[in-house]
Coordinates of C-alpha atoms in Angstrom, one line a residue:
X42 CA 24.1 -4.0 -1.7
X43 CA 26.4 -7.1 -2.0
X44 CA 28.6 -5.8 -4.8
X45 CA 29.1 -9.5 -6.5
X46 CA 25.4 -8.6 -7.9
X47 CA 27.1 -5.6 -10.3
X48 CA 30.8 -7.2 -11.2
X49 CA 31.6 -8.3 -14.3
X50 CA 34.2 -11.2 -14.6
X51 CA 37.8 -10.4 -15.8
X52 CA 36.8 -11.7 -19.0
X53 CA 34.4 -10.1 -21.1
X54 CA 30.8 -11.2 -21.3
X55 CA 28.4 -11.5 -24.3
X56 CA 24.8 -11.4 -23.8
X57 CA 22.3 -13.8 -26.7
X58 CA 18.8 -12.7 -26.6
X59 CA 16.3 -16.2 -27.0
X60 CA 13.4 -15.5 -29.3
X61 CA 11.3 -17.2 -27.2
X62 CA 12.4 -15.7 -23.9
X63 CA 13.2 -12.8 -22.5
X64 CA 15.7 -14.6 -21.0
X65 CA 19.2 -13.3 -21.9
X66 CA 21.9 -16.1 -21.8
X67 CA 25.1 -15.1 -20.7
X68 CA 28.5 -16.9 -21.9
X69 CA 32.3 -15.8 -21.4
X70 CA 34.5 -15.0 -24.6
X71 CA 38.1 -14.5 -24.6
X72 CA 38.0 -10.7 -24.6
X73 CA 40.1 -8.6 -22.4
X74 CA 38.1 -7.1 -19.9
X75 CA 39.3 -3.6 -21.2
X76 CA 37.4 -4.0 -24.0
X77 CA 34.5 -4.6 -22.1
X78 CA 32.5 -1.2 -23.2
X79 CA 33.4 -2.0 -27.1
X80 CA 31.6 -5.3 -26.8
X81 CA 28.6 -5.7 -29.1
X82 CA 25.3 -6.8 -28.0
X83 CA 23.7 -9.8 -29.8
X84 CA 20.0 -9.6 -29.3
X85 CA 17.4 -11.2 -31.2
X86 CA 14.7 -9.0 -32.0
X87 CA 13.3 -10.8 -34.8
X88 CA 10.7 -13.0 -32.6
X89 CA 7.1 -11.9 -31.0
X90 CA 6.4 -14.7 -29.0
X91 CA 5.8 -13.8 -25.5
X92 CA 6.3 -16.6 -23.3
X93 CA 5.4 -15.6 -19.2
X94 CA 8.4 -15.7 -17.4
X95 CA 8.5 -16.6 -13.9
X96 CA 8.6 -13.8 -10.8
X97 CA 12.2 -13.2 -9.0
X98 CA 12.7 -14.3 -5.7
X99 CA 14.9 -12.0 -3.8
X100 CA 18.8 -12.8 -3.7
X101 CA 20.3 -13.9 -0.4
X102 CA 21.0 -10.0 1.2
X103 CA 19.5 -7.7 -1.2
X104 CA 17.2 -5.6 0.0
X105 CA 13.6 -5.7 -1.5
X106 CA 13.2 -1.7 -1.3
X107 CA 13.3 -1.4 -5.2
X108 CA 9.8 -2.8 -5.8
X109 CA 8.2 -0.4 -4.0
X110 CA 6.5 1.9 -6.9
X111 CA 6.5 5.8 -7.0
X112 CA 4.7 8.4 -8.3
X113 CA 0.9 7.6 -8.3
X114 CA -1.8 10.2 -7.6
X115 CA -3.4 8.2 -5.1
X116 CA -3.0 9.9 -1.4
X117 CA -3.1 6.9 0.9
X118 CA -2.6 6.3 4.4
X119 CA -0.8 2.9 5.8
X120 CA -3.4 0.4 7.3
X121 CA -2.0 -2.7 8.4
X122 CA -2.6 -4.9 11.3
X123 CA -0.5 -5.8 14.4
X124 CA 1.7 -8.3 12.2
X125 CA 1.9 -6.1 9.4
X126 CA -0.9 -7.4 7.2
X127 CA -3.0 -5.6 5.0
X128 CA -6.2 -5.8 7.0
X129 CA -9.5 -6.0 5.4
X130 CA -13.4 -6.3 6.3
X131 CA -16.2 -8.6 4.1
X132 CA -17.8 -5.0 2.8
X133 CA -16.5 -3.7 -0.1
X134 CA -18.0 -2.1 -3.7
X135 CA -19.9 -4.9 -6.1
X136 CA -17.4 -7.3 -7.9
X137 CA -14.5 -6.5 -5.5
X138 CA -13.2 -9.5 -3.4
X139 CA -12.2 -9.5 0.2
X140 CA -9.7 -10.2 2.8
X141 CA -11.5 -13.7 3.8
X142 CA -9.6 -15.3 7.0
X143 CA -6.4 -14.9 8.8
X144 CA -4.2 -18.0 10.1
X145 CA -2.1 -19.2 12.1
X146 CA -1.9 -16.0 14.6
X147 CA -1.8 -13.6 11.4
X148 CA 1.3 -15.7 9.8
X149 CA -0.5 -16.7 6.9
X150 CA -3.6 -14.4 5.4
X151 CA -5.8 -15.5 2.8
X152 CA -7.9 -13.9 0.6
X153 CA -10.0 -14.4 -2.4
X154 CA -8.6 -12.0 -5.2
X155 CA -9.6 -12.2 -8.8
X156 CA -6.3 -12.6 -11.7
X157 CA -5.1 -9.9 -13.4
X158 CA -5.5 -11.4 -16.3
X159 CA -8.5 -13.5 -18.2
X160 CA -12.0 -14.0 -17.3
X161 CA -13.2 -12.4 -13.7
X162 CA -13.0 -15.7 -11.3
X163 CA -12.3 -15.1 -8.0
X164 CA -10.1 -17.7 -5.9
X165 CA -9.0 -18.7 -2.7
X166 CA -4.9 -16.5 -2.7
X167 CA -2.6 -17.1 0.6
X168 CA 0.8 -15.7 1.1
X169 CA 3.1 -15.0 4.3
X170 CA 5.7 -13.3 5.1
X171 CA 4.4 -9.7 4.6
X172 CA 7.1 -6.3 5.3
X173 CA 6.6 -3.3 4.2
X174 CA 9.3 -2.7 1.7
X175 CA 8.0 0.7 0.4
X176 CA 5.8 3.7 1.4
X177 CA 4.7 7.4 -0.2
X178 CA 1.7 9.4 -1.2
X179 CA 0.3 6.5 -3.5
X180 CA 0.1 4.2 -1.0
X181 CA 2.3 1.5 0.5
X182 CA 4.2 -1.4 -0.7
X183 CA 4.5 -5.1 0.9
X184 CA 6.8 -7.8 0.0
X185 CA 4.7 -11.2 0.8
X186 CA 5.3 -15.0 -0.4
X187 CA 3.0 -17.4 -2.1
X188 CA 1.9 -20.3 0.1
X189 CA 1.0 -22.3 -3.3
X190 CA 4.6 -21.6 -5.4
X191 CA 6.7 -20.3 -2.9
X192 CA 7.4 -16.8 -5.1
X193 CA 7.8 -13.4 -4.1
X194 CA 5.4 -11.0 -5.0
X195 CA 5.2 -7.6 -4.3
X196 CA 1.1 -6.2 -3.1
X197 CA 0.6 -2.0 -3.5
X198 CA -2.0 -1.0 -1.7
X199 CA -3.6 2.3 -2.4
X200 CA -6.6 4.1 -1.9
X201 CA -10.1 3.5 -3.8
X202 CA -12.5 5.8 -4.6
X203 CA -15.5 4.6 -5.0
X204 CA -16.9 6.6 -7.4
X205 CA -14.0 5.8 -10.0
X206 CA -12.5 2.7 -11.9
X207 CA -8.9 2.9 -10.9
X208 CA -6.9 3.6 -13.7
X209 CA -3.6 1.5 -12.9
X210 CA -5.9 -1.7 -12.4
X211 CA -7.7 -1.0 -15.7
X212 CA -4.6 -0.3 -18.1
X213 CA -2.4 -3.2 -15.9
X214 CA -5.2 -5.8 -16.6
X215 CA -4.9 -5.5 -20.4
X216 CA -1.1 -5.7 -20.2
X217 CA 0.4 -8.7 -20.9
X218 CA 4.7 -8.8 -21.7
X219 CA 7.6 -9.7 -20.0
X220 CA 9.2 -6.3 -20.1
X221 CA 6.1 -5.1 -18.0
X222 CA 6.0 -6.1 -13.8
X223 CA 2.7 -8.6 -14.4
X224 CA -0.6 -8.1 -12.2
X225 CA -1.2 -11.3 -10.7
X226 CA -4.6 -10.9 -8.8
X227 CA -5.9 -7.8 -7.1
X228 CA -8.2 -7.6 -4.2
X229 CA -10.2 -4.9 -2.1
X230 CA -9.7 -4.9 1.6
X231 CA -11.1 -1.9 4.3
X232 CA -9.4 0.7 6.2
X233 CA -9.8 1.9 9.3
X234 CA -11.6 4.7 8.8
X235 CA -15.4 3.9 7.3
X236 CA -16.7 3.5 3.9
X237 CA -12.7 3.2 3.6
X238 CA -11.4 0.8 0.6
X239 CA -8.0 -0.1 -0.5
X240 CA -7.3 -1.8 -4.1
X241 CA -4.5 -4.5 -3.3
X242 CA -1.8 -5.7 -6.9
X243 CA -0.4 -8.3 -6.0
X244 CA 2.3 -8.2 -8.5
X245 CA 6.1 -9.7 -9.6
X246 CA 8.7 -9.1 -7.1
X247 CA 11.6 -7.9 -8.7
X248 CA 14.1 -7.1 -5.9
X249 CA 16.4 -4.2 -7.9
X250 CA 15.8 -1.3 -10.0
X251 CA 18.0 1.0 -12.8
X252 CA 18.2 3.4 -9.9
X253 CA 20.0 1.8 -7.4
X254 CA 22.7 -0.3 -10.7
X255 CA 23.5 3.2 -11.3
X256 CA 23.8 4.8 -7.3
X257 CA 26.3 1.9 -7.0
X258 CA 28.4 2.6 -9.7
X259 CA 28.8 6.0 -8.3
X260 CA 29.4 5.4 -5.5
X261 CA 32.5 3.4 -6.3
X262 CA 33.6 6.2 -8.9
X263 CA 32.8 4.4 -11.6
X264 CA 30.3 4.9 -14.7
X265 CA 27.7 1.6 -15.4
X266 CA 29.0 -0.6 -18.1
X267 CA 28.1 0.2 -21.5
X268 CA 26.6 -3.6 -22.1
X269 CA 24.2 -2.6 -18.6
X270 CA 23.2 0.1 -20.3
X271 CA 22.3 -1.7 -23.9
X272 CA 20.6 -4.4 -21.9
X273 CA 18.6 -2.3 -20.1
X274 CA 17.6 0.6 -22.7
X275 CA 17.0 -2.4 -25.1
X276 CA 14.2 -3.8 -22.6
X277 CA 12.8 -0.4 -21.6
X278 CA 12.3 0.7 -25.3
X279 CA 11.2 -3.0 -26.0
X280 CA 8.3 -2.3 -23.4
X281 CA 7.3 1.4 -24.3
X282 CA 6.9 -0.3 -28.1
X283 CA 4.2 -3.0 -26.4
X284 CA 2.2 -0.4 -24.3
X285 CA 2.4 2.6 -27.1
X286 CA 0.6 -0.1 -29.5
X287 CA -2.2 -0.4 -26.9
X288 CA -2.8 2.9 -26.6
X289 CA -1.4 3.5 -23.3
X290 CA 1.6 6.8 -22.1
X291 CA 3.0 5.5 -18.8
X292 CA 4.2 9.7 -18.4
X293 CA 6.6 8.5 -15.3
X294 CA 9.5 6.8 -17.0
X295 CA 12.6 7.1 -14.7
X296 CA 15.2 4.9 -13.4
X297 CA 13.1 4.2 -10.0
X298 CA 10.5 2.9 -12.3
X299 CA 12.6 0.3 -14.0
X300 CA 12.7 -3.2 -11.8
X301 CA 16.1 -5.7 -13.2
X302 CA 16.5 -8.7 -11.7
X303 CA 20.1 -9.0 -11.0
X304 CA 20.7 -12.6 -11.9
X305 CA 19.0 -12.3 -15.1
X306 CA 19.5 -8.7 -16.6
X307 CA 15.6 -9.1 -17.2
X308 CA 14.4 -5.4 -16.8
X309 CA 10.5 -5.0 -16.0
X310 CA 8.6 -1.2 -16.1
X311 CA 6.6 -0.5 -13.3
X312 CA 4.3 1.6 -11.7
X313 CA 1.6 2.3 -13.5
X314 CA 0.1 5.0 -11.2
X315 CA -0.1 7.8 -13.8
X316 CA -0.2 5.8 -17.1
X317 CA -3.3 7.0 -19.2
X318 CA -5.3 5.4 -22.2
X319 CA -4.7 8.5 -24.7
X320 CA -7.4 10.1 -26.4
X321 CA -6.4 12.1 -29.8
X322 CA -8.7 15.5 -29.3
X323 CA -9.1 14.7 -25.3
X324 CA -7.1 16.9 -22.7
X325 CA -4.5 15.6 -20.5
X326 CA -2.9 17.0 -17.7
X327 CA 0.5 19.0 -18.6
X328 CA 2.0 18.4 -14.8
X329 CA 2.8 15.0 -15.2
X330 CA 6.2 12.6 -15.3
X331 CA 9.0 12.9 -12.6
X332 CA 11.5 15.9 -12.0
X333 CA 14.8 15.7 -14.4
X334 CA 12.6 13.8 -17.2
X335 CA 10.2 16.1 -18.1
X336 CA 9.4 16.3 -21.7
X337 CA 9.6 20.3 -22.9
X338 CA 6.2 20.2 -23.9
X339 CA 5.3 19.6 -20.8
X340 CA 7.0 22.0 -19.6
X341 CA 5.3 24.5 -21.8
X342 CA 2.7 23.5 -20.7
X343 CA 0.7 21.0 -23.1
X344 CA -1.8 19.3 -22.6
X345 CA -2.8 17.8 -26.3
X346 CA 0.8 15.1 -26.2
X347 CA 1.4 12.6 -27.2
X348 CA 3.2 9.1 -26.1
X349 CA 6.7 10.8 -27.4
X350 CA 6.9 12.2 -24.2
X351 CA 7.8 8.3 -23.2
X352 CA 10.5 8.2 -25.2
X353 CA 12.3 11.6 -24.6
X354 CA 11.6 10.5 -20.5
X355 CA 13.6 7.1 -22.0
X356 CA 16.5 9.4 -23.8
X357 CA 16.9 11.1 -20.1
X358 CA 17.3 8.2 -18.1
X359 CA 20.2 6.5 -21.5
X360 CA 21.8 10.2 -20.9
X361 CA 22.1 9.6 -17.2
X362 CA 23.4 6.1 -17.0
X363 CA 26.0 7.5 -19.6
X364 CA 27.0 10.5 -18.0
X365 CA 26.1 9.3 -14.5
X366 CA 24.0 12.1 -13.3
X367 CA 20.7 13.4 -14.5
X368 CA 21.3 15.6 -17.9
X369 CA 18.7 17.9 -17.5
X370 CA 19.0 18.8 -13.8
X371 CA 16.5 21.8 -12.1
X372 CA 14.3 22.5 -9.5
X373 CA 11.9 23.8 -11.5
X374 CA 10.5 24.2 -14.7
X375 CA 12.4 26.7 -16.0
X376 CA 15.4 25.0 -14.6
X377 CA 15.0 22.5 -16.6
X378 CA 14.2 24.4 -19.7
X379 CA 17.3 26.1 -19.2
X380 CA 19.3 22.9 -18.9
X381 CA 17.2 21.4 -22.2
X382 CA 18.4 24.6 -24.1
X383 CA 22.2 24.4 -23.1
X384 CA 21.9 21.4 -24.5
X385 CA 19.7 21.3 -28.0
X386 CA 19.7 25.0 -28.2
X387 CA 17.0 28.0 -27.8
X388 CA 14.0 26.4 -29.4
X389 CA 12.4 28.1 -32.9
X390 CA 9.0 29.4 -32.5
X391 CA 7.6 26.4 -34.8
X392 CA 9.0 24.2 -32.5
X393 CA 7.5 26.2 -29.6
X394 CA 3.9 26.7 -31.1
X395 CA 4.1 22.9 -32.5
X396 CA 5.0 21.6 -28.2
X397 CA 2.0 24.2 -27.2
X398 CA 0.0 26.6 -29.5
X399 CA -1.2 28.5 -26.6
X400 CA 2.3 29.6 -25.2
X401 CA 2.7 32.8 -25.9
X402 CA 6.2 33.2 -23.5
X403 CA 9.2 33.6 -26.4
X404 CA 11.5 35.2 -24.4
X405 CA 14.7 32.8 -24.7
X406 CA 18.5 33.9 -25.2
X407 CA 19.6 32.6 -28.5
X408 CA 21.8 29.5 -27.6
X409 CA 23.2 27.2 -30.1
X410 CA 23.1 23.4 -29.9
X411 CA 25.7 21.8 -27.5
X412 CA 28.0 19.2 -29.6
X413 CA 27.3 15.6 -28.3
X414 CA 30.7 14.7 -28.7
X415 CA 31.6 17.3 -25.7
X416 CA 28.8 15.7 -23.7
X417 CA 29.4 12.0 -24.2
X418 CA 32.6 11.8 -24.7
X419 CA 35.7 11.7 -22.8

């Protein structure tokens, strides 16, 4: 990772949040750079206007790995053709569209793929340039190009059932903010295998993630800058506020799963795989959200929460780019648990019956509450 992409200048830098974009505008100040972690940020918040901003194309040597989304339940195997594109047949489920022709040897593909957003028209889409830039058990990940705009984009490809809506489609087709990776068509295509169909988003290619800000910084010795981390939390609890007015728990908020554009500071929550419409009285599963960021109701076991678990996910990954290492660390449940109660304390049993009425497991040495001031500061 080129390392201009994460260096301040010498002087200090203040970021100006536009109401009408999410664009923050960055201008030196005579400040030493010492005081760089004392600087305050200025953002606007007053404004609601939500102007689309355009997708990132990838800067000159950084790799495009980050896009690549984790975490979804879909198991999906990689299908792609002899040039690496997503190959599809003209058979798929009513309503879906199709991989339609493939030019120029394979360079170019074209298919028609309906918008993520608005009324259901299905057009003509060509891009080039396809790599895989990520893989796992939801599926795989390709970076492409536009033939129309010239931009990036980033197309997951997972697995469709048949029998089901897909759930990431659904919830990502009513989203619409530029904190949130956009949907900008989706198509079906077939896989090798018959009665085999893959859902393609083609979505915004943003070519970093939170993740891989903080691995740098560590692995120079160094903790993130404190005006990173405002940035960044600002936009991710900006975000959470959007989808937790429509309903929607994304349940796998992590650094992985938080795209930044370098150039712009813009930060953009992705991955979508396990986000769920809640239902007050309906069931959810309790085994949800990544390793480390786990709310402790979940690891009671509940499975009547609520979107909070969001935002104590969100406290995690603040922690971690403070401390530089995951606060609640453990390999399993009780691990974690463990680590939660070094930390806040042996929970009461209200607070235990309020996370999960049905646990019945109490057994818990009596810690008390570790200062914050020990854990934050130096």
């Amino acid at each position: 990772m080129p390392l201009k992409y994460f260096v301040f200048p010498k002087q200090g830098i203040s970021l100006t949040w536009h109401q009408t974009s999410c664009l923050p505008s960055p201008s030196l100040i005579a400040q030493p750079a010492a005081d760089l972690n004392n600087t305050p940020l200025n953002l606007d918040m007053s404004g609601s206007g939500r102007p689309r901003t355009s997708s990132f194309a990838e800067p000159p040597g950084v790799p495009g790995a980050a896009a690549a989304s984790t975490g979804s339940a879909a198991a999906v195997g990689s299908s792609t053709g002899k040039s690496g594109v997503p190959q599809a047949s003209g058979s798929s489920s009513s309503g879906c569209s199709n991989l339609k022709l493939a030019r120029d040897s394979g360079k170019v593909t074209t298919v028609v793929a309906t918008p993520g957003q608005g009324p259901d028209r299905p057009q003509e889409v060509s891009y080039t340039d396809i790599k895989v830039i990520g893989n796992g058990s939801f599926g795989v990940v390709y970076q492409a190009r536009l033939i129309d705009s010239q931009e990036m984009v980033a197309i997951k490809k997972v697995l469709q059932d048949k029998r089901f809506k897909n759930r990431e489609l659904q919830i990502m087709r009513k989203l619409d903010h530029c904190n949130i990776v956009r949907l900008r068509y989706f198509f079906y295509s077939s896989g090798e295998k018959k009665d085999e169909v893959y859902l393609n988003l083609v979505l915004d290619f943003v070519p970093e993630t939170v993740y891989r800000v903080a691995r740098h910084f560590n692995k120079a010795k160094s903790i993130i800058p404190i005006i990173y981390v405002k940035v960044y939390m600002y936009q991710l609890f900006r975000s959470l506020a959007y989808i937790h007015s429509q309903g929607v728990c994304h349940r796998d908020i992590k650094p992985q799963n938080l795209l930044v554009d370098p150039e712009t500071a813009i930060l953009k929550l992705c991955d979508f795989g396990s986000a769920k419409q809640l239902v007050r009285g309906e069931p959810n599963v309790s085994y949800i959200c990544s390793r480390y960021y786990r709310a402790p109701e979940l690891i009671f076991g509940a499975t009547d929460y609520t979107a909070n678990i969001d935002i104590w996910s969100a406290g995690c990954v603040l922690a971690e780019l403070l401390l530089g290492q995951p606060i609640f660390p453990g390999d399993s449940g009780v691990d974690q648990l463990v680590e939660i109660i070094k930390v806040l304390g042996t929970p009461t049993r209200e607070q235990i019956r309020e996370m999960n009425p049905n646990y019945t497991e109490f057994k818990f040495p009596q810690i008390k509450a570790h200062p914050w001031t020990k854990g934050f500061l130096p």
